[in-house]
PDB file of C-alpha atoms in Angstrom:
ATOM      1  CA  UNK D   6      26.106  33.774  29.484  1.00  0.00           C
ATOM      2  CA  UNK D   7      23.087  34.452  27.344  1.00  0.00           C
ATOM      3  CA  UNK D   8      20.071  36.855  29.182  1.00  0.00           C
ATOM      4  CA  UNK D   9      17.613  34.104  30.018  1.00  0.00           C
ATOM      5  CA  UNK D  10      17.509  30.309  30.353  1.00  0.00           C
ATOM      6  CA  UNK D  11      15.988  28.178  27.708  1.00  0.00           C
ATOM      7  CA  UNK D  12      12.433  26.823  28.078  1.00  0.00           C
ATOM      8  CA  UNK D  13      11.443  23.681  29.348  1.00  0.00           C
ATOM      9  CA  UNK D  14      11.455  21.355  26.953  1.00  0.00           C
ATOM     10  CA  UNK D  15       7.632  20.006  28.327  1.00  0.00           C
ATOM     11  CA  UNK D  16       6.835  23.663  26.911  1.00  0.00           C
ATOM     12  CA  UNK D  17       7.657  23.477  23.679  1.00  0.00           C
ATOM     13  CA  UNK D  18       6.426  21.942  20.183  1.00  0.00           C
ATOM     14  CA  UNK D  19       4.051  19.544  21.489  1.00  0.00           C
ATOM     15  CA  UNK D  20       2.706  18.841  18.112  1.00  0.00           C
ATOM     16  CA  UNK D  21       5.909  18.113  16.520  1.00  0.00           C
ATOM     17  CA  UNK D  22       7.640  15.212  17.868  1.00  0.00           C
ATOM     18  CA  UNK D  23      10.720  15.454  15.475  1.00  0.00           C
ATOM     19  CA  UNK D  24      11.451  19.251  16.447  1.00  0.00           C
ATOM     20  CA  UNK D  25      10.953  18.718  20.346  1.00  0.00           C
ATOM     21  CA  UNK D  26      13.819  15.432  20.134  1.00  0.00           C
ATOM     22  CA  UNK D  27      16.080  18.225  18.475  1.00  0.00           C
ATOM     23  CA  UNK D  28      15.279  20.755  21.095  1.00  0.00           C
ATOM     24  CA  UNK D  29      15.750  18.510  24.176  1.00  0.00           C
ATOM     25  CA  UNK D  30      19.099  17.326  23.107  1.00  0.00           C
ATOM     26  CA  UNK D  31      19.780  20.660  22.689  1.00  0.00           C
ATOM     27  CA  UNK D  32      18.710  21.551  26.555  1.00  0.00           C
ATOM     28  CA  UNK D  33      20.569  18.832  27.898  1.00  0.00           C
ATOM     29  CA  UNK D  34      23.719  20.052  26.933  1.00  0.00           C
ATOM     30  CA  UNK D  35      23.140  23.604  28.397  1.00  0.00           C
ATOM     31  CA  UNK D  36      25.888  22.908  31.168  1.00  0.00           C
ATOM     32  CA  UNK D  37      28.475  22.333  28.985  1.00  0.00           C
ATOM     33  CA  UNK D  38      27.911  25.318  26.203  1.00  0.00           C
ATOM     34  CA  UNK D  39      25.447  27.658  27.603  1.00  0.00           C
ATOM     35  CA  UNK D  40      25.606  30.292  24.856  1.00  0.00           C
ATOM     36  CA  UNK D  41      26.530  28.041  21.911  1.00  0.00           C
ATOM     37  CA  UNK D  42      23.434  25.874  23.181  1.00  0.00           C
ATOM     38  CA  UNK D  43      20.999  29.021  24.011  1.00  0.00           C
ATOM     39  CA  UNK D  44      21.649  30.310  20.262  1.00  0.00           C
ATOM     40  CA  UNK D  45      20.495  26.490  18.984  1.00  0.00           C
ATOM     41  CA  UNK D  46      17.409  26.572  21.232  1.00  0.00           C
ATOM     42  CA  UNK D  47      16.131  30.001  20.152  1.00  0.00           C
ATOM     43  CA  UNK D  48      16.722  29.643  16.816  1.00  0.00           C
ATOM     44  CA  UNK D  49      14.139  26.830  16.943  1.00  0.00           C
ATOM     45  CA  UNK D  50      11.608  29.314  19.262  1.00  0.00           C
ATOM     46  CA  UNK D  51      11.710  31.745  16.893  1.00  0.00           C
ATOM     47  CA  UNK D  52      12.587  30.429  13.736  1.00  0.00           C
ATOM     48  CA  UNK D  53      10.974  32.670  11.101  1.00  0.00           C
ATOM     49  CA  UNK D  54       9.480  29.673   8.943  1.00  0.00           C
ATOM     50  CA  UNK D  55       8.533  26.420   8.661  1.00  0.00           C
ATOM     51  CA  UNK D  56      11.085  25.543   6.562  1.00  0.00           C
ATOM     52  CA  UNK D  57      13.732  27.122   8.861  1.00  0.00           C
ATOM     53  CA  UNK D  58      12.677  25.346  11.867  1.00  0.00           C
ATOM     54  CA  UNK D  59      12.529  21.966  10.007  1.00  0.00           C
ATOM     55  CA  UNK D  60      16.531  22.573   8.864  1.00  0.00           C
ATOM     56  CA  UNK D  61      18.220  23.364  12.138  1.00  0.00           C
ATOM     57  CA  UNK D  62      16.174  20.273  13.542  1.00  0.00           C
ATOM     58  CA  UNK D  63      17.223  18.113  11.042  1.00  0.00           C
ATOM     59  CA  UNK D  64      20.909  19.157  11.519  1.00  0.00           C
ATOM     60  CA  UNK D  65      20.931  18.315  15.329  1.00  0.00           C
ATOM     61  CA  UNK D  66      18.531  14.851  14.760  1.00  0.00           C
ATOM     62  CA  UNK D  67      21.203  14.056  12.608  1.00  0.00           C
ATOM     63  CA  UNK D  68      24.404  14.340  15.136  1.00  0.00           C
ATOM     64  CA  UNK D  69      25.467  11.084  15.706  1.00  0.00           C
ATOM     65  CA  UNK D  70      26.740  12.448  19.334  1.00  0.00           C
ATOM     66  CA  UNK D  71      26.970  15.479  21.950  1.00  0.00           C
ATOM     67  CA  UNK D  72      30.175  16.816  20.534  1.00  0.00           C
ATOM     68  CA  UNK D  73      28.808  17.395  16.820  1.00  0.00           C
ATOM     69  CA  UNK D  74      25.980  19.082  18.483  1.00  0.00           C
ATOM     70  CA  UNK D  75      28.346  21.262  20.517  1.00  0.00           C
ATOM     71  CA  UNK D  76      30.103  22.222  16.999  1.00  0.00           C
ATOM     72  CA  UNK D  77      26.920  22.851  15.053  1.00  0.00           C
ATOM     73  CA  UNK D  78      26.526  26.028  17.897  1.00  0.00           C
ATOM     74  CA  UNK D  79      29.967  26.890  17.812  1.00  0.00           C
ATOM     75  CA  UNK D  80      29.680  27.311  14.082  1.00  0.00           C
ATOM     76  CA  UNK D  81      26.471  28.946  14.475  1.00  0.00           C
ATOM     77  CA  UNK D  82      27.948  31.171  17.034  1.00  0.00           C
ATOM     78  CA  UNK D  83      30.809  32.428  15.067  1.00  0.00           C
ATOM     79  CA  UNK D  84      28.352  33.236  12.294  1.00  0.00           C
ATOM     80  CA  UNK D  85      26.601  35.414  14.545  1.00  0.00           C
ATOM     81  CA  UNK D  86      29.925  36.792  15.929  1.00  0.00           C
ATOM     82  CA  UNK D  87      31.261  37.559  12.832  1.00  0.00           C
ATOM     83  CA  UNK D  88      27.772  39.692  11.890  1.00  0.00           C
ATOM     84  CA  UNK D  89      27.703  41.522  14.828  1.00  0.00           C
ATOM     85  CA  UNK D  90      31.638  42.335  14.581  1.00  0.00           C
ATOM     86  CA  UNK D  91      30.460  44.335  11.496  1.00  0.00           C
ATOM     87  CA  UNK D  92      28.173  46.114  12.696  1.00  0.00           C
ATOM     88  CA  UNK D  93      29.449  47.632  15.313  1.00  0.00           C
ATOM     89  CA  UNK D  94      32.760  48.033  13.030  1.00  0.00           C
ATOM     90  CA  UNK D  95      30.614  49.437   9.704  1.00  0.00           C
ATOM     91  CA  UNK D  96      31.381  53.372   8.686  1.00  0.00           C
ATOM     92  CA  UNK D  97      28.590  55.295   8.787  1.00  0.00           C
ATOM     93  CA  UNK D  98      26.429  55.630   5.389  1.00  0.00           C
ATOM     94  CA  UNK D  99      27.547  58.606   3.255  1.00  0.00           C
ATOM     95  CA  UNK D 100      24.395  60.630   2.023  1.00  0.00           C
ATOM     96  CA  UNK D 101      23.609  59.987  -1.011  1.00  0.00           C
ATOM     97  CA  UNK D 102      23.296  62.261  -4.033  1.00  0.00           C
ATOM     98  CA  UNK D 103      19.917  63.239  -4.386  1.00  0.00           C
ATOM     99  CA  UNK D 104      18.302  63.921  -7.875  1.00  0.00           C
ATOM    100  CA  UNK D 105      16.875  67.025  -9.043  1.00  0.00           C
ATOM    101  CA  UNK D 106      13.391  68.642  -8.940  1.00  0.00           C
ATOM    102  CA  UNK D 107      12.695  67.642 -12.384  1.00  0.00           C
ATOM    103  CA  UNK D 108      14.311  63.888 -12.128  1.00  0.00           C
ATOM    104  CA  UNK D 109      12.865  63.016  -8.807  1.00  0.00           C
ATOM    105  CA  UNK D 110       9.295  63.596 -10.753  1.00  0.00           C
ATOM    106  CA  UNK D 111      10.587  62.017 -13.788  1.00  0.00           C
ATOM    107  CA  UNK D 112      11.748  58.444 -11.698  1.00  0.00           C
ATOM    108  CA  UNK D 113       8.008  58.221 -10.118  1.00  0.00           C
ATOM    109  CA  UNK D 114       6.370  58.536 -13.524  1.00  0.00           C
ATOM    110  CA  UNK D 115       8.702  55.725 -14.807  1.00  0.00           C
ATOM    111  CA  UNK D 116       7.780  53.960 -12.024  1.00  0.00           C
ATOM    112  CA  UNK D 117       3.463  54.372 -12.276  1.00  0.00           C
ATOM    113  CA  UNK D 118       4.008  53.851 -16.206  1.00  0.00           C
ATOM    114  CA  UNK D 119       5.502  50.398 -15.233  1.00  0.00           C
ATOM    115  CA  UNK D 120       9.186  51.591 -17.271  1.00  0.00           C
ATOM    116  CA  UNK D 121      11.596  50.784 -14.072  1.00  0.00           C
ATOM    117  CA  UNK D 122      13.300  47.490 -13.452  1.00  0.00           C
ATOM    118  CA  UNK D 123      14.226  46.216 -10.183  1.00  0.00           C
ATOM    119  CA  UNK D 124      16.909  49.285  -8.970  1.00  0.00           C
ATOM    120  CA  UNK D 125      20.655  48.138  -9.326  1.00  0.00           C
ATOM    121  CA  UNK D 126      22.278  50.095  -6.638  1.00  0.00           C
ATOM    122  CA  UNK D 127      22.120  52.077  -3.597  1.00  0.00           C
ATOM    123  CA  UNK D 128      20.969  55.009  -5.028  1.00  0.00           C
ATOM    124  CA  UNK D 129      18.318  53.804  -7.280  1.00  0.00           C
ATOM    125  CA  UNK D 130      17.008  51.865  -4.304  1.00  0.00           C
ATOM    126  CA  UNK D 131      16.331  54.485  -2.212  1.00  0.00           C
ATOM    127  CA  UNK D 132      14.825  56.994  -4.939  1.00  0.00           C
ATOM    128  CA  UNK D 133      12.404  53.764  -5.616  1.00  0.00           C
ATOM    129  CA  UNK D 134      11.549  52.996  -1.707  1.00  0.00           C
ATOM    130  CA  UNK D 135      10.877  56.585  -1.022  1.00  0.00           C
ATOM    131  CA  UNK D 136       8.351  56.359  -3.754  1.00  0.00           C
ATOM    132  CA  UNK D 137       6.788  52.880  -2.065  1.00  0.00           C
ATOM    133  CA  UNK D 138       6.577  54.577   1.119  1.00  0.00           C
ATOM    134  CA  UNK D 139       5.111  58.418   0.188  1.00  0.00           C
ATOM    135  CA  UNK D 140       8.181  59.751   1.383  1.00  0.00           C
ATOM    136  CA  UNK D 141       7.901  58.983   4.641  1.00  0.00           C
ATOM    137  CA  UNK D 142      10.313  56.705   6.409  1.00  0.00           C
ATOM    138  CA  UNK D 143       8.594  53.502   7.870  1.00  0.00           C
ATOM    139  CA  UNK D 144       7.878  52.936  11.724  1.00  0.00           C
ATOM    140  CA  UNK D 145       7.382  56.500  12.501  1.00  0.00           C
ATOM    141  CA  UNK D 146       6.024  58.141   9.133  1.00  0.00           C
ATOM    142  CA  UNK D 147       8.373  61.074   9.430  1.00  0.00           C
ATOM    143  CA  UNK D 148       8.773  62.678   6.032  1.00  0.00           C
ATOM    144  CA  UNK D 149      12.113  62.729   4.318  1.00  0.00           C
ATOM    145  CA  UNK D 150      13.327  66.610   4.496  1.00  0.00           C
ATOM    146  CA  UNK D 151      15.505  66.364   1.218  1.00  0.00           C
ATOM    147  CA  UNK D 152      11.760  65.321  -0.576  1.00  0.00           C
ATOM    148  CA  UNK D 153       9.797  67.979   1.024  1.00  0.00           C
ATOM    149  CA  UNK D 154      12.983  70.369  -0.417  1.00  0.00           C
ATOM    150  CA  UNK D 155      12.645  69.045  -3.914  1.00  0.00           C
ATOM    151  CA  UNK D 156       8.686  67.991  -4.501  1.00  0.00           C
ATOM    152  CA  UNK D 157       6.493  70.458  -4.871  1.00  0.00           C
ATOM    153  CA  UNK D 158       3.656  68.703  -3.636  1.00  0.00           C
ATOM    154  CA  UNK D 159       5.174  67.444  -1.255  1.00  0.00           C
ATOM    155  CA  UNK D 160       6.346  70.157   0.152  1.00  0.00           C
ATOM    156  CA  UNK D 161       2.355  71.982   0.157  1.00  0.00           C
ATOM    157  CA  UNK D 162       1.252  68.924   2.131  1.00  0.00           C
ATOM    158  CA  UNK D 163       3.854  69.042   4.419  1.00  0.00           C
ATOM    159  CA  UNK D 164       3.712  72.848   5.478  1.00  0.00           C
ATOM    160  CA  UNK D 165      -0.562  72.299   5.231  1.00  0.00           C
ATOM    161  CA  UNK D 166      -0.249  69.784   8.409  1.00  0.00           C
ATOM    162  CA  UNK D 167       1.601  71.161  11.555  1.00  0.00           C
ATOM    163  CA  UNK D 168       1.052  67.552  12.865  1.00  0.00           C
ATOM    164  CA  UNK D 169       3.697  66.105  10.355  1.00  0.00           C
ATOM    165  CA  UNK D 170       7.327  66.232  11.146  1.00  0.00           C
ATOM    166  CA  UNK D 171      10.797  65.871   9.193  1.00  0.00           C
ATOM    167  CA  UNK D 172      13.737  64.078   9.106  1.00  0.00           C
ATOM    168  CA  UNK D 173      16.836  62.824   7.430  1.00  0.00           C
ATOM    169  CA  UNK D 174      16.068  59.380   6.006  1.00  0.00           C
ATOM    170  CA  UNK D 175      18.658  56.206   5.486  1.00  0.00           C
ATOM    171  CA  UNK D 176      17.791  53.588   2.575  1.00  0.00           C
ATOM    172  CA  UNK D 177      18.724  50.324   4.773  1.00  0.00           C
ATOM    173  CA  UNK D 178      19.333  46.849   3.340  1.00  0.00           C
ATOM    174  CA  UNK D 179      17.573  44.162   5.840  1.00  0.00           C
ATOM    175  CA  UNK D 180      20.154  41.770   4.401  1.00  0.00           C
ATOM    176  CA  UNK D 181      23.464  43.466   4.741  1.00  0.00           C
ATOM    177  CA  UNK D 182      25.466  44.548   1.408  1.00  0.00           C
ATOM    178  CA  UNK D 183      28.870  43.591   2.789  1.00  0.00           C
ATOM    179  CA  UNK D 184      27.457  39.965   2.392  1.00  0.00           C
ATOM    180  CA  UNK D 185      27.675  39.852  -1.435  1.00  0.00           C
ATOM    181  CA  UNK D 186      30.583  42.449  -1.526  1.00  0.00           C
ATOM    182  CA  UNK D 187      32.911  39.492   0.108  1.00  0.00           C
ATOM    183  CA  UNK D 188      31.887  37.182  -2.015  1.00  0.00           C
ATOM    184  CA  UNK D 189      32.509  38.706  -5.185  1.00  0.00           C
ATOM    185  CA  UNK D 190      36.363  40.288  -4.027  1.00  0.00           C
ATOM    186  CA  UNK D 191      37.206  36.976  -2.133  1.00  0.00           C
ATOM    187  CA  UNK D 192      35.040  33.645  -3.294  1.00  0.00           C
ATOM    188  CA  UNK D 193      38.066  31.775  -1.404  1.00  0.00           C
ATOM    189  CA  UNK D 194      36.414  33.144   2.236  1.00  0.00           C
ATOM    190  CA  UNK D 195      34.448  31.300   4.270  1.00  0.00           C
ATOM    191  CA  UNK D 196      32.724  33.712   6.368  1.00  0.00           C
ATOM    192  CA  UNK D 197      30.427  34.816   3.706  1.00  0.00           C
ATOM    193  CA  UNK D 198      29.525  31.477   2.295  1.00  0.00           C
ATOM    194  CA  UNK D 199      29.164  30.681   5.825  1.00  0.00           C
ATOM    195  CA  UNK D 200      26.500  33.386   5.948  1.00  0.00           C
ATOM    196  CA  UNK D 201      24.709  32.020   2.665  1.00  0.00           C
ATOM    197  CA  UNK D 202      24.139  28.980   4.104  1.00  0.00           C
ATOM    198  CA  UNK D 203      22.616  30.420   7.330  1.00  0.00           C
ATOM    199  CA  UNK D 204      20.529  32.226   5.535  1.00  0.00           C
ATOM    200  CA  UNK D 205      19.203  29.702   3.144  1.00  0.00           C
ATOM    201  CA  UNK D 206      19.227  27.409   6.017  1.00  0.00           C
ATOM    202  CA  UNK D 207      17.234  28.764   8.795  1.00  0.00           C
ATOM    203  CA  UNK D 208      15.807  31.952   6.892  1.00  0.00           C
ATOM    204  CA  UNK D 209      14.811  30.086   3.903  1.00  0.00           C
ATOM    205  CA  UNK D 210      16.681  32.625   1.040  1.00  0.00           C
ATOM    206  CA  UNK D 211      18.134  31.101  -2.322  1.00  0.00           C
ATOM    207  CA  UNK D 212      21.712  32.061  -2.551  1.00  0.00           C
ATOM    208  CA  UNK D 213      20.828  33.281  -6.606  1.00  0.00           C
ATOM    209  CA  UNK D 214      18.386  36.224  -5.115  1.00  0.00           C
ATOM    210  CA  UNK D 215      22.098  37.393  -3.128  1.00  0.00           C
ATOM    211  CA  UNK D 216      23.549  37.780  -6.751  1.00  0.00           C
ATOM    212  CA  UNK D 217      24.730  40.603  -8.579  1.00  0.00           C
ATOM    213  CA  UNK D 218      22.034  43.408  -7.899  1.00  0.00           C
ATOM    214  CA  UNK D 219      19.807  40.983  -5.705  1.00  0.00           C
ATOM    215  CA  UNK D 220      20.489  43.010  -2.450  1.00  0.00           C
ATOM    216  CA  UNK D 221      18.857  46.130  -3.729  1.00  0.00           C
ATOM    217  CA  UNK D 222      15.863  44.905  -4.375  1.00  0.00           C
ATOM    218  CA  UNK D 223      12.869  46.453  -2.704  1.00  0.00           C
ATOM    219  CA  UNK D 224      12.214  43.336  -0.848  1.00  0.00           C
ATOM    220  CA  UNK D 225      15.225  43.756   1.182  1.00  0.00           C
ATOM    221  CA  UNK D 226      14.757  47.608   1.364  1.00  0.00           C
ATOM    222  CA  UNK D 227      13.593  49.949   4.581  1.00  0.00           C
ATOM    223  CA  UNK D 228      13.485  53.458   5.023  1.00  0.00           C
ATOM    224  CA  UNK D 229      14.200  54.545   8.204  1.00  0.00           C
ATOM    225  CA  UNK D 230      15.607  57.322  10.872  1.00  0.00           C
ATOM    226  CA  UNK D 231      18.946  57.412  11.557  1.00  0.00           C
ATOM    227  CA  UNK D 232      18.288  56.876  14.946  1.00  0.00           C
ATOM    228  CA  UNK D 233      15.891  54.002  14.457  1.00  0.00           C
ATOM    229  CA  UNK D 234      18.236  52.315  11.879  1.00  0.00           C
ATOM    230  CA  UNK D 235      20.758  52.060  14.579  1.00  0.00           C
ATOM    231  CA  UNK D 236      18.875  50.537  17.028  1.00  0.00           C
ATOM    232  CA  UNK D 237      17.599  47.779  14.464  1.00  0.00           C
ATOM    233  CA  UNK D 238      21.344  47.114  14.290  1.00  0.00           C
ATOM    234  CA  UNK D 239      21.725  47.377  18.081  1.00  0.00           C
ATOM    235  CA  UNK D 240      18.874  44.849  18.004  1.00  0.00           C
ATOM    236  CA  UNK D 241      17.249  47.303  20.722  1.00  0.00           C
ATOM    237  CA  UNK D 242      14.286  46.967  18.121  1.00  0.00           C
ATOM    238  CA  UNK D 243      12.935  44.981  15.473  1.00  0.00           C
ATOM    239  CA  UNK D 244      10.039  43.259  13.923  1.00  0.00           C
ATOM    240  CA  UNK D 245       8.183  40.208  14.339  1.00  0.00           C
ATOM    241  CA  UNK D 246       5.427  38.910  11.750  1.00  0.00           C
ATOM    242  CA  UNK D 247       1.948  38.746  12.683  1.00  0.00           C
ATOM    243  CA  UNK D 248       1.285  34.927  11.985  1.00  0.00           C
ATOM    244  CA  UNK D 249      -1.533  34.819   9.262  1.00  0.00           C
ATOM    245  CA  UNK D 250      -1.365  38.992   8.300  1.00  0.00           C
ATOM    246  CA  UNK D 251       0.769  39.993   5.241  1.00  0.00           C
ATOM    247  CA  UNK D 252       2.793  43.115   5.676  1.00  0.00           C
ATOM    248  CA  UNK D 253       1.375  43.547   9.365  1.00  0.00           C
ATOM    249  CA  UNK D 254       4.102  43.626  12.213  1.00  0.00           C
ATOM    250  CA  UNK D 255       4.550  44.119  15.506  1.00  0.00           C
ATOM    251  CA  UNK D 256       7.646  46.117  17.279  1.00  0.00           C
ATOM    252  CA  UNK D 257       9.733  44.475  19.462  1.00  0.00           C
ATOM    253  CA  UNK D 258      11.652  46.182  22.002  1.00  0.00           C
ATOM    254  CA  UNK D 259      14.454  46.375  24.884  1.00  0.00           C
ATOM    255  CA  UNK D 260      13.199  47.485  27.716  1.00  0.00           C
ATOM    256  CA  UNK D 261      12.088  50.941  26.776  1.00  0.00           C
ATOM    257  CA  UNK D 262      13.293  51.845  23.309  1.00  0.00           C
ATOM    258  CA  UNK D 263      11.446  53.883  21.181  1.00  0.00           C
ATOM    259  CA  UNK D 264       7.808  53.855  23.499  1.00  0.00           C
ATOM    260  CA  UNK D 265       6.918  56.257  21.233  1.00  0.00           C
ATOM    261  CA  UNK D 266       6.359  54.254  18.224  1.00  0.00           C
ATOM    262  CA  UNK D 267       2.953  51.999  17.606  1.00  0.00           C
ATOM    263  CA  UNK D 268       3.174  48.504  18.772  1.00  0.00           C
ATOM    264  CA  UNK D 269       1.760  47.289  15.132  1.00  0.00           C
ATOM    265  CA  UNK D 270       2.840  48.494  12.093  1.00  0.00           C
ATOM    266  CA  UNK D 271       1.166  47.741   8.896  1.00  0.00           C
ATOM    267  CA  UNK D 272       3.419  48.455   5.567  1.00  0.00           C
ATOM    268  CA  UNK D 273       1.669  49.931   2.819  1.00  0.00           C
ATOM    269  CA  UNK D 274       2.855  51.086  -0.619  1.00  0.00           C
ATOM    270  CA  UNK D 275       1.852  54.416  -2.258  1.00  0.00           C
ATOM    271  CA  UNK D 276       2.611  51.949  -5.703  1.00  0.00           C
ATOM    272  CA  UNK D 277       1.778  49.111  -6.529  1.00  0.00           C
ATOM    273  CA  UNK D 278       3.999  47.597  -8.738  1.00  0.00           C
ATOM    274  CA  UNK D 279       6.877  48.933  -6.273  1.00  0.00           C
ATOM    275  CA  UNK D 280       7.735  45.111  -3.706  1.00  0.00           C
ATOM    276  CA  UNK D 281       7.354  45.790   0.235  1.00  0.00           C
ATOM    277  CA  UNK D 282      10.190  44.839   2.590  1.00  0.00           C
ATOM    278  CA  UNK D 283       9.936  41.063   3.661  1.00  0.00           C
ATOM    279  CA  UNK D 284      12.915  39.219   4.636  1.00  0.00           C
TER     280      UNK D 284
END
């Protein structure tokens, strides 16, 4: 049984008459599939665009009865299922190898002289985000203790400030890699083409940026705590756009996870030319 009930539909979308018709029909059929039908109605609360909204709306307008409705959430449902199954089934990240003294400085020149593409794997994608975000993982602005180690700098700035603390730090794709794994070892599944159109659907991403290195790109790249980057997959925290405010978020939490943390975070980049996260 999902948490909490849906909203009245005399709450919701009053200024869209199209989007309330798919949300009602949705709400009537609560007594028959209350979590298939409580996934349908909250993807339409808190779809994360325009676009999005407009899709899943369109899907149930166009069910010519109750029972394609009721299928449209149980396909929804095992998309979400199937997500969820990973996590809580995925290894935990091996550390990666981290460059030398002399190559760590060498990448972040490359970088400010405009020489690096878009990073093509794991690796290069966190040596690139640590750069974006001045070594310090995002959230809590803990620095990353294998950087202080190796940057010389860094390492005077860090030991300068008793206020600043350390920590390990895990590169973390927003959009999992698994996704694009599965479909190039298996292009018969369904499950993962299942997942592209979810995502193109209701989070409005083009299945060619999910190609070949697409998923390292810094736009689907965080920094975090291990601790932190477990509870994003726990979905005991996450992020929610501030309507009208580029790169400004506020943190979303269960009950009282992480109290420590600001409740806005604005994302900044030490480089310019080096995308922020925003997926």
């Amino acid at each position: 049984m999902p948490k909490a009930p849906l909203l009245s539909p005399e709450s919701v979308f009053p200024d869209d008459p199209e989007v309330r018709n798919a949300y009602q029909r949705v709400y009537s059929l609560q007594t028959q599939q209350p979590l298939r039908m409580a996934i349908l109605g909250w993807m339409l609360i808190h779809s994360p665009s325009h676009e999005g909204l407009t899709e899943v709306a369109q899907d149930i307008n166009a069910a010519t009865n109750d029972e394609v409705i009721l299928k449209l959430g149980n396909y929804l449902q095992s998309f979400f299922s199937n997500h969820f199954k990973f996590l809580a089934k995925k290894r935990t990240t091996t550390p990666s190898t981290h460059r030398s003294r002399p190559e760590l400085g060498a990448v972040r020149q490359e970088i400010l002289n405009g020489l690096v593409s878009a990073p093509t794997s794991h690796n290069k994608a966190k040596e690139q985000a640590l750069i974006r975000d001045n070594y310090r993982y995002m959230l809590a602005g803990t620095v990353d203790s294998r950087s202080v180690e190796k940057i010389p700098e860094l390492q005077a700035e860090y030991l300068s400030n008793p206020l600043l603390s350390s920590g390990a730090t895990q590169c973390c794709h927003i959009l999992p890699q698994y996704i694009t794994q599965e479909l190039r070892t298996d292009e018969s599944k369904e499950t993962p083409l299942d997942v592209v159109l979810v995502l193109q659907q209701f989070g409005g991403v083009i299945p060619n940026e999910l190609k070949d290195n697409g998923m390292h790109h810094l736009r689907n790249i965080m920094t975090l705590e291990n601790g932190i980057r477990t509870s994003f997959d726990e979905l005991r925290i996450w992020l929610e756009p501030v309507e009208g405010q580029e790169h400004r978020y506020k943190l979303g939490r269960e009950l009282f996870a992480y109290r420590n943390l600001p409740d806005v975070h604005n994302f900044v980049n030490a480089c310019v030319d080096l995308s922020l996260p925003d997926r």
